[in-house]
Amino acid sequence: RVDLPPFHGKDNVHDYLDWEMKFEQLFTCYNVSEEKIVPIATLSFQGSVMHWWTSLMREKQIMREPSIKYWNELRSALRRRHIPPYYERELMNKLQRLQHGNQSVEEYMQQMELLMLRDGIREEERTTIARFQSGLNLEIRDKVELLPYRDLNELVQLCVRVEQQLRRKPSFRKETTPYPKKDFKKEGYSSFSKDKPLEKEKEKQKPSNEPRTSSIKCFKCLGREHIASQCPTKKTMIIRCNEILSEENTSSSSSSSSEEDASLSSSEEAPCEDNLFHSRCKIFKKTYSLIVDSGSCNNFVSQRLVDKLNLTTIAHPKSYKLQWLNEDGPIEVKDQVNVPFSIGKYKDEVLCEIIPMHASHILLGRPWQHDTKAIHDGVTNKISLIHLGKKHTLTPLSPSQVLEDQVFMKSKKEKRRKRRF
């Protein structure tokens, strides 16, 4: 008597393939004839597969089709029902991506054999050896490649042996006796405590080469105890004798140094590398002073110029306070204006922020330089820019002309101050 393995017909491809393999082994072992295989196999059907088989046989009787009598026909019908069409392609992909990973060598080999068996792959032994080696872990593969073997079975046995040797190494390290700690604590601690005061005295006598924080100087705000990259962020315009030098990020608490408070001598002309770009522009056929400063984060225009020309202002979308390093204190920037101007053949209109500025009528900063792709030549102090597809070169004023403009604006400022009183 032989107990037949039951088949419930669940949607599990592996269960069906195991059942099919088991039945073929039984038929081969007991030498069952071809006519009896189908009736014996259908006796093991249970559940949904039994209902499927019954309805299939009734349909064939109604359609007057020949019934299934041979094992190959039954196996084909069962495979169409339980094995999806993409199953073989999925098995091939799994086989190609199979890696040794965390499993043992035997488990890795068994999984590869099972995938090849279910996919029906038959290949030469050297191809299987190459497939097996490519998925092995590097620590095992590098050692096995140096050892001789004749077939796949010997290769697997060598891999198992190398794997066992690698597993024994951590346990061997744990068994090593550590360095005795008691003697170290008794002798080491006493000697360390005795020598500790001497080391402290030596450290006091050693001159420290490290720079003190009080000697560190920021080259942006000229303050101390911080560097330029750590300079507190707050917009500040630096003014020296009514001339704008630069705009940097400094703290409101920092004070102007002696270099910022030093006055310009009217008899001396500074060299080009120390000067900003000073020029003159035309606004409504009238001449006004203009400065280009790459240190300025915005474009500015004088409040007096806006009032004099009666330009239409725009409310600033995000007003802010501008800290001037002089006696006037912070200034609130809350309005903007579009200023049309021309320098020779170059004609443009720039959005500027309105401030009470006396050093110049217009100050063009980084926004204008970015929009016009302006390039400043540090040797000639000329500025090259592109506007509406045309290249323009702006020539600066000479130091004497700059001084002339500053004296003129200073005299006008003094006249306005006298009129108030």
XYZ file of C-alpha atoms in Angstrom:
421
model
C 0.000 0.000 0.000
C 1.246 3.476 -0.944
C 0.002 6.740 0.608
C -0.551 9.272 -2.153
C 0.514 12.863 -1.389
C -2.631 15.055 -1.425
C -2.892 18.093 -3.674
C -5.306 20.897 -2.692
C -4.718 23.130 -5.710
C -3.696 26.263 -3.811
C -2.114 29.178 -5.673
C 1.411 28.152 -4.763
C 3.686 27.171 -7.614
C 6.229 25.499 -5.364
C 3.611 23.219 -3.755
C 2.433 22.049 -7.149
C 5.974 21.403 -8.429
C 6.816 19.421 -5.275
C 3.646 17.356 -5.713
C 4.421 16.720 -9.387
C 7.981 15.659 -8.580
C 6.808 13.330 -5.811
C 4.256 11.633 -8.092
C 6.775 11.079 -10.868
C 9.088 9.407 -8.333
C 6.267 7.120 -7.176
C 5.310 6.160 -10.742
C 8.918 5.362 -11.571
C 9.512 3.411 -8.351
C 6.398 1.186 -8.636
C 6.515 0.951 -12.431
C 2.932 2.124 -12.881
C 1.574 1.711 -16.401
C 0.721 4.770 -18.502
C -3.035 4.039 -18.479
C -3.241 3.946 -14.667
C -1.174 7.081 -13.917
C -3.986 9.602 -14.590
C -6.676 7.829 -12.501
C -4.247 7.359 -9.602
C -3.053 10.985 -9.754
C -6.602 12.392 -9.782
C -7.421 10.408 -6.628
C -5.082 12.744 -4.698
C -7.024 15.843 -5.817
C -8.754 17.672 -2.965
C -10.555 20.964 -2.551
C -10.586 23.383 -5.465
C -8.456 21.255 -7.775
C -10.934 18.380 -7.390
C -13.803 20.689 -8.454
C -11.730 21.929 -11.374
C -10.991 18.396 -12.557
C -14.655 17.374 -12.325
C -15.856 20.413 -14.303
C -13.117 19.874 -16.912
C -14.175 16.266 -17.517
C -17.867 17.254 -17.792
C -17.017 19.996 -20.285
C -15.093 17.548 -22.453
C -18.041 15.119 -22.390
C -20.471 17.865 -23.410
C -18.182 19.105 -26.177
C -17.530 15.467 -27.170
C -13.790 15.963 -26.861
C -11.396 13.148 -25.937
C -10.737 12.895 -22.223
C -7.305 13.149 -20.643
C -5.767 9.673 -20.504
C -2.003 10.214 -20.299
C 0.256 11.820 -17.717
C 1.787 14.333 -20.148
C -1.688 15.700 -20.968
C -2.648 15.962 -17.285
C 0.648 17.609 -16.391
C 0.233 20.180 -19.179
C -3.295 21.033 -17.996
C -2.147 21.377 -14.383
C 0.811 23.556 -15.378
C -1.459 25.875 -17.371
C -3.658 26.233 -14.281
C -1.047 26.615 -11.523
C 2.104 28.030 -13.172
C 1.934 31.618 -14.515
C 3.554 32.366 -17.885
C 6.194 34.625 -16.308
C 7.351 31.978 -13.816
C 10.275 30.674 -15.892
C 11.528 34.192 -16.572
C 11.277 34.997 -12.861
C 13.249 31.866 -11.982
C 15.952 32.803 -14.468
C 16.241 36.289 -12.978
C 16.510 34.843 -9.462
C 19.197 32.451 -10.637
C 21.201 35.231 -12.259
C 20.989 37.421 -9.119
C 21.639 34.609 -6.639
C 24.404 35.461 -4.148
C 26.006 33.627 -1.248
C 25.273 36.394 1.270
C 24.652 35.388 4.899
C 23.596 31.801 4.178
C 25.944 28.852 4.396
C 27.680 27.344 1.374
C 25.438 24.261 1.470
C 22.271 26.379 1.590
C 23.567 28.516 -1.271
C 24.299 25.425 -3.404
C 20.921 23.838 -2.603
C 19.078 27.000 -3.592
C 20.960 27.182 -6.893
C 20.235 23.510 -7.678
C 16.535 23.976 -6.852
C 16.207 26.994 -9.156
C 17.971 25.166 -11.979
C 15.766 22.095 -11.484
C 12.482 24.027 -11.471
C 13.515 26.073 -14.489
C 14.636 22.954 -16.349
C 18.124 24.295 -17.022
C 20.660 21.806 -18.342
C 24.167 23.132 -18.852
C 27.762 21.952 -18.831
C 29.423 21.446 -15.469
C 32.039 24.135 -16.112
C 29.232 26.656 -16.703
C 27.612 25.677 -13.401
C 30.999 25.979 -11.645
C 31.448 29.501 -13.008
C 27.904 30.394 -11.901
C 28.566 29.009 -8.407
C 31.902 30.839 -8.021
C 30.527 34.189 -9.176
C 27.977 34.219 -6.335
C 30.382 33.192 -3.554
C 31.540 35.661 -0.922
C 34.940 37.173 -1.730
C 36.665 35.867 1.404
C 35.810 32.277 0.371
C 36.176 32.684 -3.393
C 39.676 34.195 -3.166
C 40.968 31.215 -1.162
C 39.198 28.505 -3.180
C 40.498 29.802 -6.510
C 44.042 28.944 -5.360
C 43.121 25.319 -4.540
C 42.870 22.451 -7.080
C 39.517 20.684 -7.710
C 38.202 18.329 -10.390
C 34.430 18.857 -10.430
C 31.584 20.827 -8.853
C 31.237 18.444 -5.914
C 34.883 18.905 -4.865
C 34.539 22.674 -5.247
C 31.535 22.738 -2.893
C 33.387 20.606 -0.325
C 36.395 22.963 -0.443
C 34.106 25.960 0.073
C 32.478 24.287 3.080
C 35.902 23.580 4.586
C 37.087 27.178 4.082
C 33.833 28.440 5.593
C 34.369 26.322 8.708
C 37.913 27.696 9.078
C 36.650 31.267 8.858
C 34.036 30.575 11.526
C 36.684 29.243 13.925
C 38.797 32.416 13.792
C 36.580 34.648 16.019
C 36.330 31.958 18.703
C 40.137 31.602 18.686
C 40.548 35.331 19.295
C 38.149 35.300 22.233
C 40.163 32.567 23.986
C 43.341 34.670 24.072
C 44.176 35.868 27.596
C 44.030 39.655 27.997
C 46.828 41.742 29.472
C 46.758 41.652 33.319
C 45.048 44.789 34.613
C 45.792 44.589 38.359
C 49.533 45.261 38.140
C 48.930 48.082 35.662
C 46.510 49.814 38.013
C 48.786 49.531 41.045
C 52.029 50.582 39.404
C 50.754 52.832 36.652
C 48.395 54.928 38.762
C 50.981 55.605 41.482
C 53.662 56.636 39.005
C 51.151 58.776 37.099
C 50.001 60.576 40.245
C 53.585 61.378 41.247
C 54.594 62.716 37.870
C 51.403 64.720 37.344
C 52.475 67.872 39.318
C 55.797 67.948 37.472
C 54.022 67.808 34.115
C 51.749 70.699 35.125
C 54.770 72.845 36.025
C 56.408 72.027 32.675
C 53.254 72.976 30.804
C 53.154 76.340 32.608
C 56.773 77.035 31.637
C 56.206 76.154 27.940
C 55.359 79.226 25.830
C 52.068 78.690 24.055
C 52.329 79.065 20.280
C 48.554 79.099 19.828
C 47.098 82.521 18.969
C 44.903 84.124 21.580
C 41.355 85.069 20.692
C 42.038 88.704 21.587
C 44.752 88.868 18.884
C 42.452 87.513 16.147
C 41.208 90.300 13.890
C 38.343 90.231 11.374
C 39.395 91.756 8.044
C 35.774 92.672 7.229
C 34.614 94.636 10.271
C 38.149 95.061 11.768
C 36.784 93.788 15.058
C 38.540 91.324 17.347
C 37.927 87.881 18.833
C 36.341 86.498 15.618
C 37.278 85.768 12.007
C 35.545 86.961 8.836
C 33.546 83.743 8.292
C 32.107 84.041 11.835
C 31.319 87.747 11.536
C 27.744 88.444 12.825
C 25.299 88.989 9.966
C 23.870 92.481 9.792
C 23.902 94.868 6.883
C 26.267 97.791 7.457
C 27.428 100.548 5.155
C 30.890 101.918 5.960
C 31.376 105.651 5.332
C 34.618 107.575 5.434
C 34.469 111.337 4.986
C 31.223 111.083 3.012
C 32.740 108.435 0.708
C 31.294 104.928 0.590
C 33.998 102.327 1.024
C 32.197 98.985 1.219
C 29.221 97.128 2.579
C 29.933 94.126 4.802
C 28.261 91.895 7.365
C 29.126 93.255 10.813
C 27.443 93.438 14.187
C 25.645 96.550 15.345
C 27.852 96.658 18.411
C 31.119 96.916 16.447
C 32.662 100.380 16.341
C 34.586 101.999 13.512
C 38.368 101.741 13.789
C 40.956 104.433 13.346
C 41.267 103.500 9.654
C 37.545 104.144 9.103
C 37.653 107.493 10.898
C 40.711 108.732 9.032
C 39.962 111.622 6.635
C 40.983 111.793 2.994
C 43.628 114.321 2.125
C 42.622 116.597 -0.749
C 46.184 116.962 -1.928
C 46.871 113.198 -2.269
C 45.409 110.973 -4.967
C 45.024 107.311 -3.987
C 46.264 104.658 -6.384
C 43.786 102.718 -8.570
C 43.681 99.612 -6.416
C 42.413 101.633 -3.415
C 39.658 103.477 -5.318
C 36.068 102.476 -6.021
C 34.673 102.939 -9.500
C 33.511 106.583 -9.633
C 31.714 107.886 -12.685
C 29.118 110.404 -13.840
C 25.765 109.580 -15.418
C 22.942 111.434 -17.149
C 19.412 111.408 -15.722
C 16.904 113.496 -17.678
C 19.804 115.376 -19.357
C 21.334 116.306 -15.981
C 24.674 115.059 -14.649
C 24.877 113.118 -11.381
C 27.602 111.144 -9.591
C 27.654 107.329 -9.649
C 29.639 104.699 -7.747
C 29.980 100.959 -8.502
C 30.791 98.889 -5.398
C 30.993 95.086 -5.521
C 30.804 95.031 -1.720
C 27.258 96.402 -1.769
C 24.501 93.815 -1.696
C 21.902 96.230 -3.148
C 21.536 99.195 -5.506
C 20.953 102.542 -3.751
C 19.850 106.017 -4.810
C 19.920 109.285 -2.889
C 16.662 110.421 -1.301
C 17.387 113.990 -2.411
C 17.752 112.888 -6.054
C 14.376 111.118 -5.955
C 12.694 114.178 -4.440
C 14.360 116.567 -6.867
C 13.382 114.590 -9.994
C 9.975 113.682 -8.551
C 10.429 109.977 -9.368
C 7.585 107.544 -8.671
C 8.497 105.348 -5.693
C 7.467 101.783 -4.911
C 6.860 100.337 -1.456
C 9.631 97.908 -0.484
C 8.268 94.322 -0.345
C 10.367 93.627 2.755
C 11.662 96.683 4.552
C 14.795 96.466 6.719
C 17.172 98.645 8.698
C 20.583 99.622 7.370
C 23.256 100.299 9.997
C 25.605 103.158 9.105
C 28.928 103.348 10.898
C 28.553 107.023 11.720
C 26.609 109.249 14.072
C 23.278 108.959 12.212
C 22.463 105.480 13.513
C 20.341 102.855 11.682
C 18.283 103.868 8.627
C 15.025 102.158 7.652
C 14.849 101.182 3.962
C 11.173 101.042 2.992
C 10.910 102.451 -0.571
C 12.299 101.590 -4.005
C 12.421 103.421 -7.334
C 13.325 102.663 -10.962
C 16.092 105.083 -11.998
C 16.734 105.607 -15.755
C 20.314 106.696 -16.456
C 22.943 106.673 -19.179
C 26.745 106.614 -19.274
C 27.824 107.458 -22.798
C 26.117 105.009 -25.179
C 25.110 102.719 -22.312
C 21.477 103.369 -21.311
C 19.722 101.372 -18.613
C 17.063 101.468 -15.901
C 17.899 100.038 -12.458
C 15.717 99.294 -9.435
C 17.327 101.090 -6.476
C 16.535 101.358 -2.779
C 16.088 104.897 -1.455
C 18.356 106.073 1.385
C 19.610 109.503 2.579
C 23.026 109.241 0.893
C 25.477 112.162 0.497
C 28.583 110.403 -0.866
C 27.026 109.823 -4.295
C 23.708 110.101 -6.072
C 23.623 106.461 -7.249
C 25.396 103.393 -5.830
C 25.319 100.251 -7.996
C 26.048 97.001 -6.152
C 26.080 93.282 -6.839
C 22.488 93.046 -8.262
C 23.408 95.402 -11.108
C 26.706 93.597 -11.688
C 24.887 90.260 -11.848
C 22.227 91.471 -14.304
C 24.749 93.080 -16.670
C 27.470 90.413 -16.214
C 29.836 93.228 -15.272
C 33.563 92.458 -15.015
C 35.874 94.841 -13.157
C 39.500 95.206 -14.292
C 41.504 95.767 -11.122
C 44.458 97.273 -13.018
C 42.711 99.846 -15.212
C 39.670 100.183 -12.897
C 37.425 99.820 -15.980
C 34.160 97.870 -16.039
C 33.039 95.736 -18.998
C 29.370 94.755 -19.229
C 26.787 93.381 -21.637
C 23.448 95.140 -22.108
C 20.830 94.147 -24.703
C 23.396 91.971 -26.462
C 25.941 94.781 -26.796
C 29.238 95.074 -24.935
C 30.061 98.345 -23.176
C 33.216 99.490 -21.383
C 32.854 102.101 -18.644
C 35.856 104.312 -17.857
C 36.217 105.684 -14.307
C 36.862 109.252 -13.276
C 40.377 110.278 -12.381
C 41.163 110.784 -8.675
C 41.175 114.539 -9.183
C 37.696 114.415 -10.758
C 36.461 112.235 -7.895
C 37.819 114.733 -5.390
C 36.181 117.549 -7.327
C 32.777 115.834 -7.114
C 33.201 115.157 -3.409
C 34.135 118.781 -2.685
C 31.166 119.970 -4.733
C 28.701 117.681 -2.925
C 30.188 118.615 0.438
C 29.781 122.323 -0.297
C 26.154 121.825 -1.332
C 25.546 119.895 1.870
C 27.017 122.755 3.936
C 24.809 125.280 2.105
C 21.682 123.248 2.842
C 22.692 122.961 6.475
C 23.152 126.753 6.758
C 19.734 127.365 5.192
C 18.093 125.295 7.913
C 19.561 127.531 10.579
